[in-house]
């Protein structure tokens, strides 16, 4: 198989295209011929050594394709089935092993690129909006990086639940995309001279002085303080990532001063730990895409061999929606 390996921890140029033997499915696994692999921020953290990994490793964990071989005991899938997944290590490759119980069936009217784009960011948006800080009708919520992969999906899901979304973005094009996804108020946080003071002030102005019920913050280091100061009394700060860098340790007394607020740092694995929960969330997402009520924006497609360029683009802050690798 062709695969993209991270040679060592480092910049995108540690990624190289290699030939490796096709993996044999073990019990409970299937081998999938990958059509598209999804590119995610976590792939860049793992490549760069932000999260501990062994090297070399084949990068990626998400994709979509067709089942080509079954391991012992697999009865839920057949050769030829179209599946997608969020958690199969080594997905930047022409073949990957997926645990059968974690393989998500893809409806006929969802194409391979959209199927590969949805699982990781879609499941994340889903658990954030429905479980971590469930958005209730009438709630004001703030979504940072509202034109990003998670941001566009989360905005649509929050609006579908009756919430009103305030969003931050860094360009005029991103502002348009966030609005098209349903954001009611879009703040150009790149233009604020003093983000920590000005962003909470703009949020309060837009919410009658109250602040928001929840902030969904995947940007992290640069936004955390402003997020905390944008919450309404007893609101929830959901810190789910660090595209600008990780947040340093926080004095818990600040939660008291901010209005008895909650802070949580969730991760997808804990919200899809059982196959039942995983499949329930995924079925809702795929049904919504198939019904045309959830739009998956593919911001850019790269050939598998150009994975390094895809990583550089994602880290450059210049992308919108989802990046996929065409295998
Ligand atoms: P995005 O498509 O949202 O890309 C990241 C965005 O962050 C950029 O487009 C940019 O938007 C914004 N950003 C702000 N500052 C920076 C910076 N210094 N460098 C780069 N980007 C910056 O990525 P994803 O949708 O893939 O992921 C969003 C976040 O969600 C990531 O932090 C990721 O780790 C996290 N995540 C967490 C999961 C979990 O379960 N906890 C699961 C999946 C993702 P703008 O230009 O508008 O500022």
JSON list of N, CA, C and O and ligand atoms in Angstrom, two decimals, residues 39-42 45 51 120-121 124 127-128 144-151 168-171 174 189 218-219 222 239-245 265-269 314-322, ligand 1:
[
{"chain": "A", "resi": 39, "resn": "UNK", "atom": "N", "xyz": [-8.26, 15.09, 7.02]},
{"chain": "A", "resi": 39, "resn": "UNK", "atom": "CA", "xyz": [-7.12, 15.75, 7.68]},
{"chain": "A", "resi": 39, "resn": "UNK", "atom": "C", "xyz": [-7.66, 16.51, 8.88]},
{"chain": "A", "resi": 39, "resn": "UNK", "atom": "O", "xyz": [-8.63, 17.27, 8.77]},
{"chain": "A", "resi": 40, "resn": "UNK", "atom": "N", "xyz": [-7.03, 16.27, 10.03]},
{"chain": "A", "resi": 40, "resn": "UNK", "atom": "CA", "xyz": [-7.51, 16.88, 11.27]},
{"chain": "A", "resi": 40, "resn": "UNK", "atom": "C", "xyz": [-6.36, 17.51, 12.04]},
{"chain": "A", "resi": 40, "resn": "UNK", "atom": "O", "xyz": [-5.21, 17.08, 11.91]},
{"chain": "A", "resi": 41, "resn": "UNK", "atom": "N", "xyz": [-6.72, 18.47, 12.87]},
{"chain": "A", "resi": 41, "resn": "UNK", "atom": "CA", "xyz": [-5.69, 19.12, 13.68]},
{"chain": "A", "resi": 41, "resn": "UNK", "atom": "C", "xyz": [-4.92, 18.12, 14.53]},
{"chain": "A", "resi": 41, "resn": "UNK", "atom": "O", "xyz": [-3.71, 18.26, 14.72]},
{"chain": "A", "resi": 42, "resn": "UNK", "atom": "N", "xyz": [-5.61, 17.09, 15.00]},
{"chain": "A", "resi": 42, "resn": "UNK", "atom": "CA", "xyz": [-4.93, 16.13, 15.87]},
{"chain": "A", "resi": 42, "resn": "UNK", "atom": "C", "xyz": [-3.80, 15.42, 15.12]},
{"chain": "A", "resi": 42, "resn": "UNK", "atom": "O", "xyz": [-2.78, 15.05, 15.71]},
{"chain": "A", "resi": 45, "resn": "UNK", "atom": "N", "xyz": [-0.85, 17.62, 15.59]},
{"chain": "A", "resi": 45, "resn": "UNK", "atom": "CA", "xyz": [-0.29, 17.52, 16.96]},
{"chain": "A", "resi": 45, "resn": "UNK", "atom": "C", "xyz": [0.55, 16.24, 17.07]},
{"chain": "A", "resi": 45, "resn": "UNK", "atom": "O", "xyz": [1.61, 16.24, 17.67]},
{"chain": "A", "resi": 51, "resn": "UNK", "atom": "N", "xyz": [1.46, 15.56, 20.99]},
{"chain": "A", "resi": 51, "resn": "UNK", "atom": "CA", "xyz": [0.94, 14.37, 21.68]},
{"chain": "A", "resi": 51, "resn": "UNK", "atom": "C", "xyz": [1.98, 13.27, 21.50]},
{"chain": "A", "resi": 51, "resn": "UNK", "atom": "O", "xyz": [2.51, 13.10, 20.40]},
{"chain": "A", "resi": 120, "resn": "UNK", "atom": "N", "xyz": [-14.88, 12.71, 12.17]},
{"chain": "A", "resi": 120, "resn": "UNK", "atom": "CA", "xyz": [-14.19, 13.25, 13.35]},
{"chain": "A", "resi": 120, "resn": "UNK", "atom": "C", "xyz": [-14.73, 14.63, 13.75]},
{"chain": "A", "resi": 120, "resn": "UNK", "atom": "O", "xyz": [-15.11, 14.86, 14.89]},
{"chain": "A", "resi": 121, "resn": "UNK", "atom": "N", "xyz": [-14.78, 15.53, 12.79]},
{"chain": "A", "resi": 121, "resn": "UNK", "atom": "CA", "xyz": [-15.27, 16.87, 13.12]},
{"chain": "A", "resi": 121, "resn": "UNK", "atom": "C", "xyz": [-16.77, 16.85, 13.39]},
{"chain": "A", "resi": 121, "resn": "UNK", "atom": "O", "xyz": [-17.28, 17.57, 14.25]},
{"chain": "A", "resi": 124, "resn": "UNK", "atom": "N", "xyz": [-17.52, 15.35, 16.73]},
{"chain": "A", "resi": 124, "resn": "UNK", "atom": "CA", "xyz": [-17.10, 16.33, 17.74]},
{"chain": "A", "resi": 124, "resn": "UNK", "atom": "C", "xyz": [-18.17, 17.41, 17.89]},
{"chain": "A", "resi": 124, "resn": "UNK", "atom": "O", "xyz": [-18.62, 17.72, 19.00]},
{"chain": "A", "resi": 127, "resn": "UNK", "atom": "N", "xyz": [-21.22, 15.88, 19.74]},
{"chain": "A", "resi": 127, "resn": "UNK", "atom": "CA", "xyz": [-21.19, 15.68, 21.20]},
{"chain": "A", "resi": 127, "resn": "UNK", "atom": "C", "xyz": [-21.08, 17.01, 21.94]},
{"chain": "A", "resi": 127, "resn": "UNK", "atom": "O", "xyz": [-21.64, 17.17, 23.03]},
{"chain": "A", "resi": 128, "resn": "UNK", "atom": "N", "xyz": [-20.38, 17.98, 21.33]},
{"chain": "A", "resi": 128, "resn": "UNK", "atom": "CA", "xyz": [-20.26, 19.28, 22.01]},
{"chain": "A", "resi": 128, "resn": "UNK", "atom": "C", "xyz": [-21.63, 19.94, 22.17]},
{"chain": "A", "resi": 128, "resn": "UNK", "atom": "O", "xyz": [-21.97, 20.42, 23.24]},
{"chain": "A", "resi": 144, "resn": "UNK", "atom": "N", "xyz": [-15.83, 29.71, 18.47]},
{"chain": "A", "resi": 144, "resn": "UNK", "atom": "CA", "xyz": [-14.61, 30.28, 17.90]},
{"chain": "A", "resi": 144, "resn": "UNK", "atom": "C", "xyz": [-14.23, 29.55, 16.61]},
{"chain": "A", "resi": 144, "resn": "UNK", "atom": "O", "xyz": [-14.55, 28.37, 16.44]},
{"chain": "A", "resi": 145, "resn": "UNK", "atom": "N", "xyz": [-13.51, 30.25, 15.73]},
{"chain": "A", "resi": 145, "resn": "UNK", "atom": "CA", "xyz": [-13.09, 29.68, 14.44]},
{"chain": "A", "resi": 145, "resn": "UNK", "atom": "C", "xyz": [-14.31, 29.11, 13.72]},
{"chain": "A", "resi": 145, "resn": "UNK", "atom": "O", "xyz": [-14.33, 27.95, 13.32]},
{"chain": "A", "resi": 146, "resn": "UNK", "atom": "N", "xyz": [-15.32, 29.95, 13.57]},
{"chain": "A", "resi": 146, "resn": "UNK", "atom": "CA", "xyz": [-16.63, 29.50, 13.08]},
{"chain": "A", "resi": 146, "resn": "UNK", "atom": "C", "xyz": [-16.65, 29.04, 11.64]},
{"chain": "A", "resi": 146, "resn": "UNK", "atom": "O", "xyz": [-17.65, 28.45, 11.20]},
{"chain": "A", "resi": 147, "resn": "UNK", "atom": "N", "xyz": [-15.59, 29.30, 10.87]},
{"chain": "A", "resi": 147, "resn": "UNK", "atom": "CA", "xyz": [-15.56, 28.81, 9.48]},
{"chain": "A", "resi": 147, "resn": "UNK", "atom": "C", "xyz": [-14.66, 27.60, 9.34]},
{"chain": "A", "resi": 147, "resn": "UNK", "atom": "O", "xyz": [-14.40, 27.13, 8.23]},
{"chain": "A", "resi": 148, "resn": "UNK", "atom": "N", "xyz": [-14.16, 27.08, 10.46]},
{"chain": "A", "resi": 148, "resn": "UNK", "atom": "CA", "xyz": [-13.30, 25.89, 10.42]},
{"chain": "A", "resi": 148, "resn": "UNK", "atom": "C", "xyz": [-14.14, 24.64, 10.26]},
{"chain": "A", "resi": 148, "resn": "UNK", "atom": "O", "xyz": [-15.37, 24.68, 10.15]},
{"chain": "A", "resi": 149, "resn": "UNK", "atom": "N", "xyz": [-13.46, 23.50, 10.25]},
{"chain": "A", "resi": 149, "resn": "UNK", "atom": "CA", "xyz": [-14.15, 22.23, 10.06]},
{"chain": "A", "resi": 149, "resn": "UNK", "atom": "C", "xyz": [-15.18, 21.99, 11.15]},
{"chain": "A", "resi": 149, "resn": "UNK", "atom": "O", "xyz": [-16.37, 21.80, 10.88]},
{"chain": "A", "resi": 150, "resn": "UNK", "atom": "N", "xyz": [-14.74, 22.00, 12.41]},
{"chain": "A", "resi": 150, "resn": "UNK", "atom": "CA", "xyz": [-15.69, 21.81, 13.51]},
{"chain": "A", "resi": 150, "resn": "UNK", "atom": "C", "xyz": [-16.64, 23.01, 13.56]},
{"chain": "A", "resi": 150, "resn": "UNK", "atom": "O", "xyz": [-17.85, 22.85, 13.76]},
{"chain": "A", "resi": 151, "resn": "UNK", "atom": "N", "xyz": [-16.11, 24.20, 13.36]},
{"chain": "A", "resi": 151, "resn": "UNK", "atom": "CA", "xyz": [-16.90, 25.43, 13.54]},
{"chain": "A", "resi": 151, "resn": "UNK", "atom": "C", "xyz": [-18.15, 25.47, 12.67]},
{"chain": "A", "resi": 151, "resn": "UNK", "atom": "O", "xyz": [-19.24, 25.80, 13.16]},
{"chain": "A", "resi": 168, "resn": "UNK", "atom": "N", "xyz": [-16.53, 33.71, 15.94]},
{"chain": "A", "resi": 168, "resn": "UNK", "atom": "CA", "xyz": [-15.33, 34.50, 15.64]},
{"chain": "A", "resi": 168, "resn": "UNK", "atom": "C", "xyz": [-14.64, 33.91, 14.41]},
{"chain": "A", "resi": 168, "resn": "UNK", "atom": "O", "xyz": [-14.62, 32.69, 14.24]},
{"chain": "A", "resi": 169, "resn": "UNK", "atom": "N", "xyz": [-14.10, 34.79, 13.57]},
{"chain": "A", "resi": 169, "resn": "UNK", "atom": "CA", "xyz": [-13.38, 34.37, 12.36]},
{"chain": "A", "resi": 169, "resn": "UNK", "atom": "C", "xyz": [-12.30, 35.40, 12.06]},
{"chain": "A", "resi": 169, "resn": "UNK", "atom": "O", "xyz": [-12.35, 36.51, 12.58]},
{"chain": "A", "resi": 170, "resn": "UNK", "atom": "N", "xyz": [-11.37, 35.03, 11.15]},
{"chain": "A", "resi": 170, "resn": "UNK", "atom": "CA", "xyz": [-10.25, 35.94, 10.90]},
{"chain": "A", "resi": 170, "resn": "UNK", "atom": "C", "xyz": [-10.20, 36.56, 9.50]},
{"chain": "A", "resi": 170, "resn": "UNK", "atom": "O", "xyz": [-9.27, 37.31, 9.21]},
{"chain": "A", "resi": 171, "resn": "UNK", "atom": "N", "xyz": [-11.16, 36.23, 8.63]},
{"chain": "A", "resi": 171, "resn": "UNK", "atom": "CA", "xyz": [-11.15, 36.86, 7.30]},
{"chain": "A", "resi": 171, "resn": "UNK", "atom": "C", "xyz": [-12.58, 37.14, 6.85]},
{"chain": "A", "resi": 171, "resn": "UNK", "atom": "O", "xyz": [-13.54, 36.56, 7.39]},
{"chain": "A", "resi": 174, "resn": "UNK", "atom": "N", "xyz": [-14.24, 33.99, 5.59]},
{"chain": "A", "resi": 174, "resn": "UNK", "atom": "CA", "xyz": [-14.69, 33.13, 6.69]},
{"chain": "A", "resi": 174, "resn": "UNK", "atom": "C", "xyz": [-15.95, 33.71, 7.34]},
{"chain": "A", "resi": 174, "resn": "UNK", "atom": "O", "xyz": [-16.83, 32.96, 7.77]},
{"chain": "A", "resi": 189, "resn": "UNK", "atom": "N", "xyz": [-12.18, 38.59, 15.09]},
{"chain": "A", "resi": 189, "resn": "UNK", "atom": "CA", "xyz": [-11.29, 38.72, 16.25]},
{"chain": "A", "resi": 189, "resn": "UNK", "atom": "C", "xyz": [-9.87, 39.08, 15.86]},
{"chain": "A", "resi": 189, "resn": "UNK", "atom": "O", "xyz": [-9.10, 39.53, 16.70]},
{"chain": "A", "resi": 218, "resn": "UNK", "atom": "N", "xyz": [-12.03, 25.94, 20.45]},
{"chain": "A", "resi": 218, "resn": "UNK", "atom": "CA", "xyz": [-11.01, 25.02, 19.97]},
{"chain": "A", "resi": 218, "resn": "UNK", "atom": "C", "xyz": [-9.73, 25.76, 19.60]},
{"chain": "A", "resi": 218, "resn": "UNK", "atom": "O", "xyz": [-8.80, 25.16, 19.07]},
{"chain": "A", "resi": 219, "resn": "UNK", "atom": "N", "xyz": [-9.70, 27.05, 19.85]},
{"chain": "A", "resi": 219, "resn": "UNK", "atom": "CA", "xyz": [-8.52, 27.86, 19.50]},
{"chain": "A", "resi": 219, "resn": "UNK", "atom": "C", "xyz": [-7.52, 27.85, 20.66]},
{"chain": "A", "resi": 219, "resn": "UNK", "atom": "O", "xyz": [-6.31, 27.75, 20.45]},
{"chain": "A", "resi": 222, "resn": "UNK", "atom": "N", "xyz": [-4.87, 31.64, 22.62]},
{"chain": "A", "resi": 222, "resn": "UNK", "atom": "CA", "xyz": [-5.11, 33.08, 22.39]},
{"chain": "A", "resi": 222, "resn": "UNK", "atom": "C", "xyz": [-6.51, 33.52, 22.81]},
{"chain": "A", "resi": 222, "resn": "UNK", "atom": "O", "xyz": [-6.75, 34.70, 23.01]},
{"chain": "A", "resi": 239, "resn": "UNK", "atom": "N", "xyz": [-13.48, 23.93, 26.43]},
{"chain": "A", "resi": 239, "resn": "UNK", "atom": "CA", "xyz": [-12.17, 24.04, 25.76]},
{"chain": "A", "resi": 239, "resn": "UNK", "atom": "C", "xyz": [-11.91, 22.70, 25.09]},
{"chain": "A", "resi": 239, "resn": "UNK", "atom": "O", "xyz": [-11.65, 21.71, 25.76]},
{"chain": "A", "resi": 240, "resn": "UNK", "atom": "N", "xyz": [-12.03, 22.68, 23.74]},
{"chain": "A", "resi": 240, "resn": "UNK", "atom": "CA", "xyz": [-11.91, 21.37, 23.08]},
{"chain": "A", "resi": 240, "resn": "UNK", "atom": "C", "xyz": [-10.70, 21.27, 22.18]},
{"chain": "A", "resi": 240, "resn": "UNK", "atom": "O", "xyz": [-10.54, 20.26, 21.46]},
{"chain": "A", "resi": 241, "resn": "UNK", "atom": "N", "xyz": [-9.84, 22.27, 22.18]},
{"chain": "A", "resi": 241, "resn": "UNK", "atom": "CA", "xyz": [-8.64, 22.15, 21.34]},
{"chain": "A", "resi": 241, "resn": "UNK", "atom": "C", "xyz": [-7.75, 23.36, 21.50]},
{"chain": "A", "resi": 241, "resn": "UNK", "atom": "O", "xyz": [-8.06, 24.29, 22.26]},
{"chain": "A", "resi": 242, "resn": "UNK", "atom": "N", "xyz": [-6.65, 23.34, 20.77]},
{"chain": "A", "resi": 242, "resn": "UNK", "atom": "CA", "xyz": [-5.67, 24.42, 20.89]},
{"chain": "A", "resi": 242, "resn": "UNK", "atom": "C", "xyz": [-5.02, 24.72, 19.56]},
{"chain": "A", "resi": 242, "resn": "UNK", "atom": "O", "xyz": [-3.81, 24.57, 19.41]},
{"chain": "A", "resi": 243, "resn": "UNK", "atom": "N", "xyz": [-5.82, 25.18, 18.58]},
{"chain": "A", "resi": 243, "resn": "UNK", "atom": "CA", "xyz": [-5.22, 25.45, 17.26]},
{"chain": "A", "resi": 243, "resn": "UNK", "atom": "C", "xyz": [-4.21, 26.60, 17.35]},
{"chain": "A", "resi": 243, "resn": "UNK", "atom": "O", "xyz": [-3.31, 26.69, 16.52]},
{"chain": "A", "resi": 244, "resn": "UNK", "atom": "N", "xyz": [-4.31, 27.45, 18.37]},
{"chain": "A", "resi": 244, "resn": "UNK", "atom": "CA", "xyz": [-3.32, 28.53, 18.53]},
{"chain": "A", "resi": 244, "resn": "UNK", "atom": "C", "xyz": [-2.26, 28.16, 19.57]},
{"chain": "A", "resi": 244, "resn": "UNK", "atom": "O", "xyz": [-1.37, 28.96, 19.85]},
{"chain": "A", "resi": 245, "resn": "UNK", "atom": "N", "xyz": [-2.38, 26.99, 20.15]},
{"chain": "A", "resi": 245, "resn": "UNK", "atom": "CA", "xyz": [-1.46, 26.55, 21.21]},
{"chain": "A", "resi": 245, "resn": "UNK", "atom": "C", "xyz": [-2.26, 26.11, 22.43]},
{"chain": "A", "resi": 245, "resn": "UNK", "atom": "O", "xyz": [-3.45, 26.41, 22.56]},
{"chain": "A", "resi": 265, "resn": "UNK", "atom": "N", "xyz": [-12.75, 20.12, 29.53]},
{"chain": "A", "resi": 265, "resn": "UNK", "atom": "CA", "xyz": [-11.81, 19.87, 28.43]},
{"chain": "A", "resi": 265, "resn": "UNK", "atom": "C", "xyz": [-12.12, 18.49, 27.89]},
{"chain": "A", "resi": 265, "resn": "UNK", "atom": "O", "xyz": [-11.50, 17.49, 28.29]},
{"chain": "A", "resi": 266, "resn": "UNK", "atom": "N", "xyz": [-13.14, 18.40, 27.02]},
{"chain": "A", "resi": 266, "resn": "UNK", "atom": "CA", "xyz": [-13.62, 17.09, 26.56]},
{"chain": "A", "resi": 266, "resn": "UNK", "atom": "C", "xyz": [-12.81, 16.54, 25.40]},
{"chain": "A", "resi": 266, "resn": "UNK", "atom": "O", "xyz": [-12.12, 17.29, 24.69]},
{"chain": "A", "resi": 267, "resn": "UNK", "atom": "N", "xyz": [-12.92, 15.25, 25.17]},
{"chain": "A", "resi": 267, "resn": "UNK", "atom": "CA", "xyz": [-12.30, 14.63, 24.01]},
{"chain": "A", "resi": 267, "resn": "UNK", "atom": "C", "xyz": [-13.26, 13.59, 23.41]},
{"chain": "A", "resi": 267, "resn": "UNK", "atom": "O", "xyz": [-14.03, 12.94, 24.13]},
{"chain": "A", "resi": 268, "resn": "UNK", "atom": "N", "xyz": [-13.20, 13.48, 22.09]},
{"chain": "A", "resi": 268, "resn": "UNK", "atom": "CA", "xyz": [-14.18, 12.67, 21.34]},
{"chain": "A", "resi": 268, "resn": "UNK", "atom": "C", "xyz": [-14.28, 11.23, 21.85]},
{"chain": "A", "resi": 268, "resn": "UNK", "atom": "O", "xyz": [-15.38, 10.69, 21.95]},
{"chain": "A", "resi": 269, "resn": "UNK", "atom": "N", "xyz": [-13.15, 10.63, 22.20]},
{"chain": "A", "resi": 269, "resn": "UNK", "atom": "CA", "xyz": [-13.16, 9.23, 22.62]},
{"chain": "A", "resi": 269, "resn": "UNK", "atom": "C", "xyz": [-14.09, 8.97, 23.79]},
{"chain": "A", "resi": 269, "resn": "UNK", "atom": "O", "xyz": [-14.71, 7.90, 23.89]},
{"chain": "A", "resi": 314, "resn": "UNK", "atom": "N", "xyz": [-3.39, 23.70, 6.95]},
{"chain": "A", "resi": 314, "resn": "UNK", "atom": "CA", "xyz": [-4.24, 23.70, 8.15]},
{"chain": "A", "resi": 314, "resn": "UNK", "atom": "C", "xyz": [-3.59, 24.53, 9.25]},
{"chain": "A", "resi": 314, "resn": "UNK", "atom": "O", "xyz": [-4.26, 25.30, 9.95]},
{"chain": "A", "resi": 315, "resn": "UNK", "atom": "N", "xyz": [-2.29, 24.38, 9.39]},
{"chain": "A", "resi": 315, "resn": "UNK", "atom": "CA", "xyz": [-1.59, 25.10, 10.47]},
{"chain": "A", "resi": 315, "resn": "UNK", "atom": "C", "xyz": [-1.41, 26.58, 10.14]},
{"chain": "A", "resi": 315, "resn": "UNK", "atom": "O", "xyz": [-1.11, 27.38, 11.04]},
{"chain": "A", "resi": 316, "resn": "UNK", "atom": "N", "xyz": [-1.57, 26.94, 8.87]},
{"chain": "A", "resi": 316, "resn": "UNK", "atom": "CA", "xyz": [-1.33, 28.34, 8.47]},
{"chain": "A", "resi": 316, "resn": "UNK", "atom": "C", "xyz": [-2.50, 29.24, 8.82]},
{"chain": "A", "resi": 316, "resn": "UNK", "atom": "O", "xyz": [-2.43, 30.45, 8.63]},
{"chain": "A", "resi": 317, "resn": "UNK", "atom": "N", "xyz": [-3.62, 28.67, 9.21]},
{"chain": "A", "resi": 317, "resn": "UNK", "atom": "CA", "xyz": [-4.83, 29.40, 9.57]},
{"chain": "A", "resi": 317, "resn": "UNK", "atom": "C", "xyz": [-5.59, 29.86, 8.33]},
{"chain": "A", "resi": 317, "resn": "UNK", "atom": "O", "xyz": [-6.58, 30.59, 8.43]},
{"chain": "A", "resi": 318, "resn": "UNK", "atom": "N", "xyz": [-5.18, 29.38, 7.15]},
{"chain": "A", "resi": 318, "resn": "UNK", "atom": "CA", "xyz": [-5.78, 29.89, 5.92]},
{"chain": "A", "resi": 318, "resn": "UNK", "atom": "C", "xyz": [-6.91, 29.03, 5.38]},
{"chain": "A", "resi": 318, "resn": "UNK", "atom": "O", "xyz": [-7.48, 29.36, 4.35]},
{"chain": "A", "resi": 319, "resn": "UNK", "atom": "N", "xyz": [-7.28, 27.93, 6.05]},
{"chain": "A", "resi": 319, "resn": "UNK", "atom": "CA", "xyz": [-8.25, 27.00, 5.46]},
{"chain": "A", "resi": 319, "resn": "UNK", "atom": "C", "xyz": [-9.65, 27.26, 5.98]},
{"chain": "A", "resi": 319, "resn": "UNK", "atom": "O", "xyz": [-9.85, 27.89, 7.01]},
{"chain": "A", "resi": 320, "resn": "UNK", "atom": "N", "xyz": [-10.63, 26.73, 5.23]},
{"chain": "A", "resi": 320, "resn": "UNK", "atom": "CA", "xyz": [-12.03, 26.75, 5.68]},
{"chain": "A", "resi": 320, "resn": "UNK", "atom": "C", "xyz": [-12.57, 25.33, 5.57]},
{"chain": "A", "resi": 320, "resn": "UNK", "atom": "O", "xyz": [-12.09, 24.55, 4.74]},
{"chain": "A", "resi": 321, "resn": "UNK", "atom": "N", "xyz": [-13.58, 25.03, 6.39]},
{"chain": "A", "resi": 321, "resn": "UNK", "atom": "CA", "xyz": [-14.20, 23.71, 6.30]},
{"chain": "A", "resi": 321, "resn": "UNK", "atom": "C", "xyz": [-13.18, 22.61, 6.48]},
{"chain": "A", "resi": 321, "resn": "UNK", "atom": "O", "xyz": [-12.23, 22.71, 7.24]},
{"chain": "A", "resi": 322, "resn": "UNK", "atom": "N", "xyz": [-13.37, 21.54, 5.69]},
{"chain": "A", "resi": 322, "resn": "UNK", "atom": "CA", "xyz": [-12.61, 20.31, 5.87]},
{"chain": "A", "resi": 322, "resn": "UNK", "atom": "C", "xyz": [-11.56, 20.12, 4.79]},
{"chain": "A", "resi": 322, "resn": "UNK", "atom": "O", "xyz": [-11.80, 20.42, 3.63]},
{"chain": "B", "resi": 1, "resn": "LIG", "atom": "P1", "xyz": [-10.17, 24.24, 11.93]},
{"chain": "B", "resi": 1, "resn": "LIG", "atom": "O1", "xyz": [-10.64, 23.97, 10.56]},
{"chain": "B", "resi": 1, "resn": "LIG", "atom": "O2", "xyz": [-11.08, 24.92, 12.90]},
{"chain": "B", "resi": 1, "resn": "LIG", "atom": "O3", "xyz": [-8.81, 25.05, 11.82]},
{"chain": "B", "resi": 1, "resn": "LIG", "atom": "C1", "xyz": [-8.32, 25.76, 12.91]},
{"chain": "B", "resi": 1, "resn": "LIG", "atom": "C2", "xyz": [-8.81, 27.20, 12.93]},
{"chain": "B", "resi": 1, "resn": "LIG", "atom": "O4", "xyz": [-8.39, 27.77, 14.16]},
{"chain": "B", "resi": 1, "resn": "LIG", "atom": "C3", "xyz": [-8.17, 28.06, 11.86]},
{"chain": "B", "resi": 1, "resn": "LIG", "atom": "O5", "xyz": [-8.77, 27.98, 10.59]},
{"chain": "B", "resi": 1, "resn": "LIG", "atom": "C4", "xyz": [-8.32, 29.44, 12.47]},
{"chain": "B", "resi": 1, "resn": "LIG", "atom": "O6", "xyz": [-9.58, 30.02, 12.19]},
{"chain": "B", "resi": 1, "resn": "LIG", "atom": "C5", "xyz": [-8.26, 29.15, 13.99]},
{"chain": "B", "resi": 1, "resn": "LIG", "atom": "N1", "xyz": [-7.00, 29.62, 14.56]},
{"chain": "B", "resi": 1, "resn": "LIG", "atom": "C6", "xyz": [-6.88, 30.64, 15.44]},
{"chain": "B", "resi": 1, "resn": "LIG", "atom": "N2", "xyz": [-5.60, 30.86, 15.75]},
{"chain": "B", "resi": 1, "resn": "LIG", "atom": "C7", "xyz": [-4.87, 29.97, 15.04]},
{"chain": "B", "resi": 1, "resn": "LIG", "atom": "C8", "xyz": [-3.48, 29.73, 14.92]},
{"chain": "B", "resi": 1, "resn": "LIG", "atom": "N3", "xyz": [-2.58, 30.44, 15.62]},
{"chain": "B", "resi": 1, "resn": "LIG", "atom": "N4", "xyz": [-3.06, 28.77, 14.08]},
{"chain": "B", "resi": 1, "resn": "LIG", "atom": "C9", "xyz": [-3.93, 28.03, 13.38]},
{"chain": "B", "resi": 1, "resn": "LIG", "atom": "N5", "xyz": [-5.28, 28.22, 13.45]},
{"chain": "B", "resi": 1, "resn": "LIG", "atom": "C10", "xyz": [-5.74, 29.18, 14.27]},
{"chain": "B", "resi": 1, "resn": "LIG", "atom": "O7", "xyz": [-9.65, 22.89, 12.58]},
{"chain": "B", "resi": 1, "resn": "LIG", "atom": "P2", "xyz": [-10.53, 21.64, 13.06]},
{"chain": "B", "resi": 1, "resn": "LIG", "atom": "O8", "xyz": [-11.96, 21.89, 12.81]},
{"chain": "B", "resi": 1, "resn": "LIG", "atom": "O9", "xyz": [-9.92, 20.42, 12.51]},
{"chain": "B", "resi": 1, "resn": "LIG", "atom": "O10", "xyz": [-10.26, 21.63, 14.61]},
{"chain": "B", "resi": 1, "resn": "LIG", "atom": "C11", "xyz": [-10.64, 22.72, 15.42]},
{"chain": "B", "resi": 1, "resn": "LIG", "atom": "C12", "xyz": [-10.18, 22.44, 16.83]},
{"chain": "B", "resi": 1, "resn": "LIG", "atom": "O11", "xyz": [-10.93, 21.38, 17.36]},
{"chain": "B", "resi": 1, "resn": "LIG", "atom": "C13", "xyz": [-8.71, 22.05, 16.94]},
{"chain": "B", "resi": 1, "resn": "LIG", "atom": "O12", "xyz": [-8.16, 22.68, 18.06]},
{"chain": "B", "resi": 1, "resn": "LIG", "atom": "C14", "xyz": [-8.79, 20.56, 17.17]},
{"chain": "B", "resi": 1, "resn": "LIG", "atom": "O13", "xyz": [-7.69, 20.07, 17.88]},
{"chain": "B", "resi": 1, "resn": "LIG", "atom": "C15", "xyz": [-10.05, 20.47, 17.98]},
{"chain": "B", "resi": 1, "resn": "LIG", "atom": "N6", "xyz": [-10.68, 19.16, 18.00]},
{"chain": "B", "resi": 1, "resn": "LIG", "atom": "C16", "xyz": [-10.95, 18.62, 19.21]},
{"chain": "B", "resi": 1, "resn": "LIG", "atom": "C17", "xyz": [-11.61, 17.44, 19.33]},
{"chain": "B", "resi": 1, "resn": "LIG", "atom": "C18", "xyz": [-11.98, 16.95, 20.68]},
{"chain": "B", "resi": 1, "resn": "LIG", "atom": "O14", "xyz": [-12.71, 15.97, 20.81]},
{"chain": "B", "resi": 1, "resn": "LIG", "atom": "N7", "xyz": [-11.54, 17.57, 21.74]},
{"chain": "B", "resi": 1, "resn": "LIG", "atom": "C19", "xyz": [-11.93, 16.64, 18.15]},
{"chain": "B", "resi": 1, "resn": "LIG", "atom": "C20", "xyz": [-11.70, 17.33, 16.90]},
{"chain": "B", "resi": 1, "resn": "LIG", "atom": "C21", "xyz": [-11.06, 18.54, 16.84]},
{"chain": "B", "resi": 1, "resn": "LIG", "atom": "P3", "xyz": [-9.63, 31.63, 12.06]},
{"chain": "B", "resi": 1, "resn": "LIG", "atom": "O15", "xyz": [-8.73, 31.95, 10.90]},
{"chain": "B", "resi": 1, "resn": "LIG", "atom": "O16", "xyz": [-11.05, 31.95, 11.81]},
{"chain": "B", "resi": 1, "resn": "LIG", "atom": "O17", "xyz": [-9.10, 32.17, 13.34]}
]
